[in-house]
mmCIF file of N, CA, C and O in Angstrom:
data_model
loop_
_atom_site.group_PDB
_atom_site.id
_atom_site.type_symbol
_atom_site.label_atom_id
_atom_site.label_comp_id
_atom_site.label_asym_id
_atom_site.label_seq_id
_atom_site.Cartn_x
_atom_site.Cartn_y
_atom_site.Cartn_z
ATOM 1 N N MET A 1 24.188 10.762 7.639
ATOM 2 C CA MET A 1 22.870 11.062 9.011
ATOM 3 C C MET A 1 22.395 9.652 10.047
ATOM 4 O O MET A 1 22.963 8.948 10.237
ATOM 5 N N THR A 2 22.445 11.152 11.124
ATOM 6 C CA THR A 2 22.347 10.041 12.387
ATOM 7 C C THR A 2 21.056 9.340 12.692
ATOM 8 O O THR A 2 20.099 9.883 12.221
ATOM 9 N N ASN A 3 20.796 8.224 13.010
ATOM 10 C CA ASN A 3 19.339 7.372 13.346
ATOM 11 C C ASN A 3 19.395 7.026 14.360
ATOM 12 O O ASN A 3 20.071 5.868 14.877
ATOM 13 N N SER A 4 18.935 7.869 15.669
ATOM 14 C CA SER A 4 19.292 7.500 16.847
ATOM 15 C C SER A 4 17.702 6.698 17.369
ATOM 16 O O SER A 4 17.625 6.068 18.673
ATOM 17 N N THR A 5 16.810 6.348 16.369
ATOM 18 C CA THR A 5 15.458 5.417 16.467
ATOM 19 C C THR A 5 15.342 4.579 16.292
ATOM 20 O O THR A 5 14.429 3.453 16.443
ATOM 21 N N VAL A 6 16.639 3.748 15.748
ATOM 22 C CA VAL A 6 16.843 2.126 15.632
ATOM 23 C C VAL A 6 16.551 1.289 16.375
ATOM 24 O O VAL A 6 15.391 0.865 16.642
ATOM 25 N N THR A 7 17.375 1.593 17.439
ATOM 26 C CA THR A 7 17.097 0.686 18.919
ATOM 27 C C THR A 7 18.020 1.372 19.722
ATOM 28 O O THR A 7 18.342 2.053 19.649
ATOM 29 N N ASN A 8 17.864 0.996 20.973
ATOM 30 C CA ASN A 8 17.945 1.640 22.388
ATOM 31 C C ASN A 8 19.138 1.009 22.618
ATOM 32 O O ASN A 8 19.927 -0.071 21.790
ATOM 33 N N SER A 9 20.027 1.061 23.292
ATOM 34 C CA SER A 9 21.601 0.737 23.505
ATOM 35 C C SER A 9 21.490 -0.924 24.037
ATOM 36 O O SER A 9 22.440 -1.516 24.137
ATOM 37 N N THR A 10 20.481 -1.193 24.200
ATOM 38 C CA THR A 10 20.630 -2.971 24.768
ATOM 39 C C THR A 10 20.119 -3.291 23.323
ATOM 40 O O THR A 10 20.175 -4.614 23.399
ATOM 41 N N GLY A 11 19.911 -2.623 22.430
ATOM 42 C CA GLY A 11 19.881 -3.886 21.126
ATOM 43 C C GLY A 11 18.291 -4.280 21.057
ATOM 44 O O GLY A 11 17.679 -4.849 20.072
ATOM 45 N N THR A 12 17.245 -3.437 21.995
ATOM 46 C CA THR A 12 15.936 -3.940 21.795
ATOM 47 C C THR A 12 14.903 -3.149 21.046
ATOM 48 O O THR A 12 15.661 -1.903 20.853
ATOM 49 N N ASP A 13 13.837 -3.862 21.441
ATOM 50 C CA ASP A 13 12.632 -2.427 20.232
ATOM 51 C C ASP A 13 12.139 -1.598 21.799
ATOM 52 O O ASP A 13 11.293 -0.928 21.254
ATOM 53 N N GLY A 14 12.601 -1.610 22.599
ATOM 54 C CA GLY A 14 12.047 -0.811 23.269
ATOM 55 C C GLY A 14 12.141 0.621 22.944
ATOM 56 O O GLY A 14 13.262 0.791 22.046
ATOM 57 N N PRO A 15 11.918 1.700 23.820
ATOM 58 C CA PRO A 15 12.307 3.147 23.635
ATOM 59 C C PRO A 15 13.286 3.318 23.659
ATOM 60 O O PRO A 15 13.867 3.330 24.935
ATOM 61 N N ALA A 16 13.859 4.131 23.077
ATOM 62 C CA ALA A 16 15.876 4.660 23.134
ATOM 63 C C ALA A 16 15.016 6.288 23.650
ATOM 64 O O ALA A 16 14.209 6.599 24.334
ATOM 65 N N ALA A 17 16.315 6.670 24.314
ATOM 66 C CA ALA A 17 16.163 7.742 25.551
ATOM 67 C C ALA A 17 15.091 8.840 24.622
ATOM 68 O O ALA A 17 15.605 9.393 23.394
ATOM 69 N N GLY A 18 14.654 9.177 25.623
ATOM 70 C CA GLY A 18 13.451 10.596 25.051
ATOM 71 C C GLY A 18 12.339 9.791 24.023
ATOM 72 O O GLY A 18 11.581 10.868 23.530
ATOM 73 N N GLU A 19 11.878 9.156 23.804
ATOM 74 C CA GLU A 19 11.115 8.180 22.934
ATOM 75 C C GLU A 19 10.217 7.338 23.888
ATOM 76 O O GLU A 19 9.308 6.678 23.191
ATOM 77 N N ALA A 20 9.941 7.502 25.146
ATOM 78 C CA ALA A 20 9.053 7.032 25.873
ATOM 79 C C ALA A 20 7.936 6.861 25.300
ATOM 80 O O ALA A 20 7.129 6.021 25.371
ATOM 81 N N GLY A 21 7.413 8.437 24.916
ATOM 82 C CA GLY A 21 5.985 8.518 24.479
ATOM 83 C C GLY A 21 5.654 8.798 23.012
ATOM 84 O O GLY A 21 4.782 8.858 22.406
ATOM 85 N N THR A 22 6.675 7.979 21.965
ATOM 86 C CA THR A 22 6.399 8.509 20.586
ATOM 87 C C THR A 22 5.555 7.413 20.111
ATOM 88 O O THR A 22 5.776 6.637 20.446
ATOM 89 N N ALA A 23 4.829 8.043 19.231
ATOM 90 C CA ALA A 23 3.704 6.908 19.038
ATOM 91 C C ALA A 23 4.083 7.069 17.131
ATOM 92 O O ALA A 23 3.625 6.296 16.425
ATOM 93 N N THR A 24 4.717 7.834 16.688
ATOM 94 C CA THR A 24 4.947 8.293 15.047
ATOM 95 C C THR A 24 6.201 8.405 15.004
ATOM 96 O O THR A 24 6.946 9.058 15.483
ATOM 97 N N TRP A 25 6.652 7.667 13.765
ATOM 98 C CA TRP A 25 7.816 7.926 13.208
ATOM 99 C C TRP A 25 8.204 8.402 11.668
ATOM 100 O O TRP A 25 6.914 7.519 11.398
ATOM 101 N N VAL A 26 8.742 8.969 11.208
ATOM 102 C CA VAL A 26 8.534 9.664 10.260
ATOM 103 C C VAL A 26 9.956 9.328 9.198
ATOM 104 O O VAL A 26 10.882 9.513 9.725
ATOM 105 N N ALA A 27 10.315 8.936 8.248
ATOM 106 C CA ALA A 27 10.977 7.990 7.342
ATOM 107 C C ALA A 27 11.468 9.194 6.493
ATOM 108 O O ALA A 27 10.344 9.372 5.004
ATOM 109 N N VAL A 28 12.729 9.734 6.618
ATOM 110 C CA VAL A 28 13.073 10.539 5.170
ATOM 111 C C VAL A 28 13.881 10.324 4.610
ATOM 112 O O VAL A 28 14.941 9.776 5.172
ATOM 113 N N GLY A 29 13.908 10.060 3.340
ATOM 114 C CA GLY A 29 15.081 9.710 2.598
ATOM 115 C C GLY A 29 15.402 11.186 1.624
ATOM 116 O O GLY A 29 14.989 12.552 1.822
ATOM 117 N N PRO A 30 16.336 10.768 0.708
ATOM 118 C CA PRO A 30 16.914 12.274 0.182
ATOM 119 C C PRO A 30 15.813 12.690 -0.424
ATOM 120 O O PRO A 30 16.214 14.129 -0.739
ATOM 121 N N ALA A 31 15.064 12.465 -0.923
ATOM 122 C CA ALA A 31 13.953 13.148 -1.872
ATOM 123 C C ALA A 31 12.759 13.516 -0.929
ATOM 124 O O ALA A 31 11.997 14.212 -1.401
ATOM 125 N N GLY A 32 13.094 13.709 0.759
ATOM 126 C CA GLY A 32 12.096 13.782 1.599
ATOM 127 C C GLY A 32 11.006 12.838 2.426
ATOM 128 O O GLY A 32 11.822 12.013 2.154
ATOM 129 N N ALA A 33 9.723 12.719 2.591
ATOM 130 C CA ALA A 33 9.172 12.071 3.443
ATOM 131 C C ALA A 33 8.515 11.364 2.483
ATOM 132 O O ALA A 33 8.089 11.336 1.554
ATOM 133 N N VAL A 34 9.140 9.766 2.869
ATOM 134 C CA VAL A 34 8.871 8.657 2.085
ATOM 135 C C VAL A 34 7.849 7.533 2.900
ATOM 136 O O VAL A 34 6.937 6.891 1.970
ATOM 137 N N GLY A 35 7.452 7.890 4.001
ATOM 138 C CA GLY A 35 6.301 6.694 5.011
ATOM 139 C C GLY A 35 6.649 7.398 6.023
ATOM 140 O O GLY A 35 7.057 8.037 6.746
ATOM 141 N N SER A 36 5.617 6.244 6.988
ATOM 142 C CA SER A 36 5.616 6.447 8.443
ATOM 143 C C SER A 36 5.228 5.474 9.312
ATOM 144 O O SER A 36 4.705 4.393 8.644
ATOM 145 N N ILE A 37 5.859 5.154 10.368
ATOM 146 C CA ILE A 37 5.413 4.065 11.334
ATOM 147 C C ILE A 37 4.700 4.482 12.412
ATOM 148 O O ILE A 37 4.669 5.818 13.150
ATOM 149 N N HIS A 38 3.678 4.240 12.810
ATOM 150 C CA HIS A 38 2.427 4.189 14.083
ATOM 151 C C HIS A 38 2.807 3.211 15.059
ATOM 152 O O HIS A 38 1.987 1.826 14.382
ATOM 153 N N ARG A 39 2.586 3.763 16.418
ATOM 154 C CA ARG A 39 2.667 2.614 17.187
ATOM 155 C C ARG A 39 1.052 2.166 17.423
ATOM 156 O O ARG A 39 0.324 3.110 17.480
ATOM 157 N N VAL A 40 0.643 1.000 17.343
ATOM 158 C CA VAL A 40 -0.971 0.904 17.185
ATOM 159 C C VAL A 40 -0.443 -0.930 18.447
ATOM 160 O O VAL A 40 0.092 -1.209 18.713
ATOM 161 N N ASP A 41 -2.046 -0.816 18.898
ATOM 162 C CA ASP A 41 -2.173 -2.051 19.843
ATOM 163 C C ASP A 41 -1.515 -3.223 19.415
ATOM 164 O O ASP A 41 -1.011 -4.132 20.633
ATOM 165 N N THR A 42 -1.234 -3.822 18.038
ATOM 166 C CA THR A 42 -0.945 -4.819 17.471
ATOM 167 C C THR A 42 0.300 -5.050 17.469
ATOM 168 O O THR A 42 0.781 -5.925 16.738
ATOM 169 N N GLY A 43 1.180 -3.946 17.203
ATOM 170 C CA GLY A 43 2.685 -3.466 16.423
ATOM 171 C C GLY A 43 2.772 -2.050 16.322
ATOM 172 O O GLY A 43 2.367 -1.129 16.906
ATOM 173 N N PHE A 44 3.615 -2.147 14.885
ATOM 174 C CA PHE A 44 3.531 -1.151 14.305
ATOM 175 C C PHE A 44 3.126 -1.127 13.116
ATOM 176 O O PHE A 44 3.533 -1.912 11.877
ATOM 177 N N ARG A 45 2.302 -0.005 12.788
ATOM 178 C CA ARG A 45 1.905 -0.064 11.243
ATOM 179 C C ARG A 45 2.504 1.025 10.415
ATOM 180 O O ARG A 45 2.899 2.031 10.718
ATOM 181 N N VAL A 46 2.804 0.433 9.059
ATOM 182 C CA VAL A 46 3.492 1.291 7.818
ATOM 183 C C VAL A 46 2.050 1.951 7.056
ATOM 184 O O VAL A 46 1.712 1.240 6.671
ATOM 185 N N ASP A 47 2.732 3.324 6.890
ATOM 186 C CA ASP A 47 2.266 3.592 5.900
ATOM 187 C C ASP A 47 3.213 4.025 4.668
ATOM 188 O O ASP A 47 4.065 5.132 5.140
ATOM 189 N N LEU A 48 2.952 3.970 3.482
ATOM 190 C CA LEU A 48 3.971 4.299 2.614
ATOM 191 C C LEU A 48 3.176 5.090 1.557
ATOM 192 O O LEU A 48 2.451 5.459 1.544
ATOM 193 N N TYR A 49 4.062 6.697 1.600
ATOM 194 C CA TYR A 49 3.156 7.753 0.958
ATOM 195 C C TYR A 49 3.291 7.501 -0.827
ATOM 196 O O TYR A 49 4.427 6.894 -1.068
ATOM 197 N N GLY A 50 2.472 7.760 -1.205
ATOM 198 C CA GLY A 50 2.216 7.603 -2.937
ATOM 199 C C GLY A 50 2.210 6.140 -3.288
ATOM 200 O O GLY A 50 2.083 6.026 -4.555
ATOM 201 N N ARG A 51 1.690 5.618 -2.456
ATOM 202 C CA ARG A 51 1.497 3.941 -2.723
ATOM 203 C C ARG A 51 -0.024 3.715 -2.192
ATOM 204 O O ARG A 51 -0.707 3.753 -1.123
ATOM 205 N N GLY A 52 -0.907 2.944 -3.246
ATOM 206 C CA GLY A 52 -1.697 2.421 -2.876
ATOM 207 C C GLY A 52 -1.855 1.548 -1.672
ATOM 208 O O GLY A 52 -0.995 0.656 -1.656
ATOM 209 N N GLY A 53 -2.830 1.173 -0.925
ATOM 210 C CA GLY A 53 -3.094 0.273 0.360
ATOM 211 C C GLY A 53 -2.477 0.391 1.239
ATOM 212 O O GLY A 53 -1.172 1.334 1.237
ATOM 213 N N GLY A 54 -2.218 -0.007 2.321
ATOM 214 C CA GLY A 54 -1.611 0.135 3.671
ATOM 215 C C GLY A 54 -0.264 -1.075 3.773
ATOM 216 O O GLY A 54 0.061 -2.060 2.687
ATOM 217 N N GLY A 55 0.894 -0.582 4.301
ATOM 218 C CA GLY A 55 1.904 -1.240 4.441
ATOM 219 C C GLY A 55 1.966 -2.538 5.322
ATOM 220 O O GLY A 55 2.995 -2.912 5.330
ATOM 221 N N GLY A 56 1.133 -2.578 6.166
ATOM 222 C CA GLY A 56 1.169 -3.864 6.876
ATOM 223 C C GLY A 56 1.401 -3.018 8.441
ATOM 224 O O GLY A 56 1.944 -1.904 8.775
ATOM 225 N N VAL A 57 0.992 -4.783 9.370
ATOM 226 C CA VAL A 57 1.534 -3.826 10.642
ATOM 227 C C VAL A 57 2.421 -4.907 11.114
ATOM 228 O O VAL A 57 2.338 -6.523 10.499
ATOM 229 N N TYR A 58 3.583 -4.764 11.549
ATOM 230 C CA TYR A 58 4.768 -5.535 12.112
ATOM 231 C C TYR A 58 4.853 -5.551 13.462
ATOM 232 O O TYR A 58 4.555 -4.417 14.294
ATOM 233 N N PRO A 59 5.783 -6.480 14.121
ATOM 234 C CA PRO A 59 5.547 -6.987 15.445
ATOM 235 C C PRO A 59 6.598 -6.158 16.198
ATOM 236 O O PRO A 59 6.599 -6.058 17.674
ATOM 237 N N SER A 60 7.398 -5.544 15.576
ATOM 238 C CA SER A 60 8.378 -4.632 16.134
ATOM 239 C C SER A 60 8.554 -3.378 15.382
ATOM 240 O O SER A 60 8.422 -3.456 14.329
ATOM 241 N N LEU A 61 9.295 -2.567 15.881
ATOM 242 C CA LEU A 61 9.922 -1.017 15.298
ATOM 243 C C LEU A 61 10.823 -1.284 14.587
ATOM 244 O O LEU A 61 11.004 -1.040 13.337
ATOM 245 N N THR A 62 11.884 -2.172 14.850
ATOM 246 C CA THR A 62 13.008 -2.652 14.007
ATOM 247 C C THR A 62 12.308 -3.704 12.372
ATOM 248 O O THR A 62 13.070 -2.676 11.378
ATOM 249 N N SER A 63 11.432 -4.588 12.816
ATOM 250 C CA SER A 63 10.866 -4.741 11.402
ATOM 251 C C SER A 63 9.922 -3.918 10.474
ATOM 252 O O SER A 63 10.349 -3.924 9.465
ATOM 253 N N ALA A 64 9.399 -2.874 11.144
ATOM 254 C CA ALA A 64 8.541 -2.320 10.541
ATOM 255 C C ALA A 64 9.546 -1.182 9.619
ATOM 256 O O ALA A 64 9.444 -0.661 8.659
ATOM 257 N N LYS A 65 10.928 -0.701 10.570
ATOM 258 C CA LYS A 65 11.764 0.159 9.636
ATOM 259 C C LYS A 65 12.405 -0.482 8.694
ATOM 260 O O LYS A 65 12.360 -0.168 7.393
ATOM 261 N N GLY A 66 12.689 -1.696 8.849
ATOM 262 C CA GLY A 66 12.668 -2.870 7.742
ATOM 263 C C GLY A 66 12.224 -2.830 6.594
ATOM 264 O O GLY A 66 12.803 -2.784 5.244
ATOM 265 N N ALA A 67 10.789 -2.877 6.683
ATOM 266 C CA ALA A 67 9.623 -2.632 5.667
ATOM 267 C C ALA A 67 9.841 -1.372 5.158
ATOM 268 O O ALA A 67 9.870 -1.769 3.539
ATOM 269 N N VAL A 68 10.131 -0.579 5.472
ATOM 270 C CA VAL A 68 9.981 0.668 4.874
ATOM 271 C C VAL A 68 11.482 0.403 3.861
ATOM 272 O O VAL A 68 11.071 0.899 2.807
ATOM 273 N N HIS A 69 12.301 0.328 4.576
ATOM 274 C CA HIS A 69 13.685 0.583 3.848
ATOM 275 C C HIS A 69 13.478 -0.589 2.381
ATOM 276 O O HIS A 69 13.998 -0.188 1.454
ATOM 277 N N ALA A 70 12.679 -1.666 2.612
ATOM 278 C CA ALA A 70 12.667 -2.607 1.633
ATOM 279 C C ALA A 70 11.713 -2.382 0.626
ATOM 280 O O ALA A 70 11.884 -2.102 -0.550
ATOM 281 N N ALA A 71 10.813 -1.401 1.072
ATOM 282 C CA ALA A 71 9.790 -0.960 0.018
ATOM 283 C C ALA A 71 10.592 -0.230 -0.914
ATOM 284 O O ALA A 71 9.984 0.262 -1.818
ATOM 285 N N LEU A 72 11.286 0.894 -0.575
ATOM 286 C CA LEU A 72 12.054 1.554 -1.235
ATOM 287 C C LEU A 72 12.590 1.252 -2.613
ATOM 288 O O LEU A 72 13.209 1.699 -3.397
ATOM 289 N N GLY A 73 13.233 -0.377 -2.339
ATOM 290 C CA GLY A 73 14.043 -0.983 -3.673
ATOM 291 C C GLY A 73 14.961 -1.063 -3.381
ATOM 292 O O GLY A 73 15.664 -0.729 -2.281
ATOM 293 N N PRO A 74 15.738 -2.048 -4.379
ATOM 294 C CA PRO A 74 17.222 -2.174 -4.055
ATOM 295 C C PRO A 74 18.326 -1.178 -4.278
ATOM 296 O O PRO A 74 17.644 -0.194 -5.048
ATOM 297 N N MET A 75 19.233 -1.247 -3.668
ATOM 298 C CA MET A 75 20.259 -0.197 -3.567
ATOM 299 C C MET A 75 19.806 1.202 -3.058
ATOM 300 O O MET A 75 20.476 2.329 -3.224
ATOM 301 N N ALA A 76 18.218 1.292 -2.392
ATOM 302 C CA ALA A 76 18.072 2.622 -1.787
ATOM 303 C C ALA A 76 18.947 2.570 -0.420
ATOM 304 O O ALA A 76 18.975 1.867 0.238
ATOM 305 N N ASP A 77 19.176 3.748 -0.247
ATOM 306 C CA ASP A 77 19.689 4.323 1.016
ATOM 307 C C ASP A 77 18.995 4.121 2.322
ATOM 308 O O ASP A 77 17.535 4.398 2.039
ATOM 309 N N ARG A 78 19.132 3.564 3.487
ATOM 310 C CA ARG A 78 18.120 3.371 4.577
ATOM 311 C C ARG A 78 17.520 5.032 4.821
ATOM 312 O O ARG A 78 18.376 5.735 4.916
ATOM 313 N N PRO A 79 16.351 5.210 5.075
ATOM 314 C CA PRO A 79 15.747 6.678 5.489
ATOM 315 C C PRO A 79 15.985 6.743 6.394
ATOM 316 O O PRO A 79 16.260 5.861 7.262
ATOM 317 N N GLU A 80 16.257 8.047 7.342
ATOM 318 C CA GLU A 80 16.317 8.703 8.639
ATOM 319 C C GLU A 80 14.804 8.530 9.494
ATOM 320 O O GLU A 80 13.813 8.975 8.601
ATOM 321 N N PHE A 81 14.497 7.908 10.130
ATOM 322 C CA PHE A 81 13.177 7.940 10.867
ATOM 323 C C PHE A 81 13.462 8.701 12.234
ATOM 324 O O PHE A 81 14.308 8.716 12.770
ATOM 325 N N ARG A 82 12.441 9.905 12.073
ATOM 326 C CA ARG A 82 12.428 10.687 12.546
ATOM 327 C C ARG A 82 11.119 10.896 13.965
ATOM 328 O O ARG A 82 9.792 10.815 13.418
ATOM 329 N N ALA A 83 11.440 10.612 15.049
ATOM 330 C CA ALA A 83 10.201 10.562 15.930
ATOM 331 C C ALA A 83 9.569 11.850 16.110
ATOM 332 O O ALA A 83 9.870 12.875 16.345
ATOM 333 N N HIS A 84 8.027 11.894 16.311
ATOM 334 C CA HIS A 84 7.107 12.716 16.472
ATOM 335 C C HIS A 84 6.148 12.455 17.668
ATOM 336 O O HIS A 84 5.970 11.138 17.767
#
């Protein structure tokens, strides 16, 4: 799977090509959507589907994506993050 939303070509958390207005990313794994990330004033809020409570707010998109991946458990493949 191609994941063009991890970082831009400079390796920062700025928007990659075509993502300047992106405010939501959906995390999709082999079984379907597993969570989402939303841009908020204080960073990036993680919502994990099928789990009680919020996933927290992270200072960067990269750290939010890492949190979603970690929440899937050991040995889980990294989900694809689709900008919406």
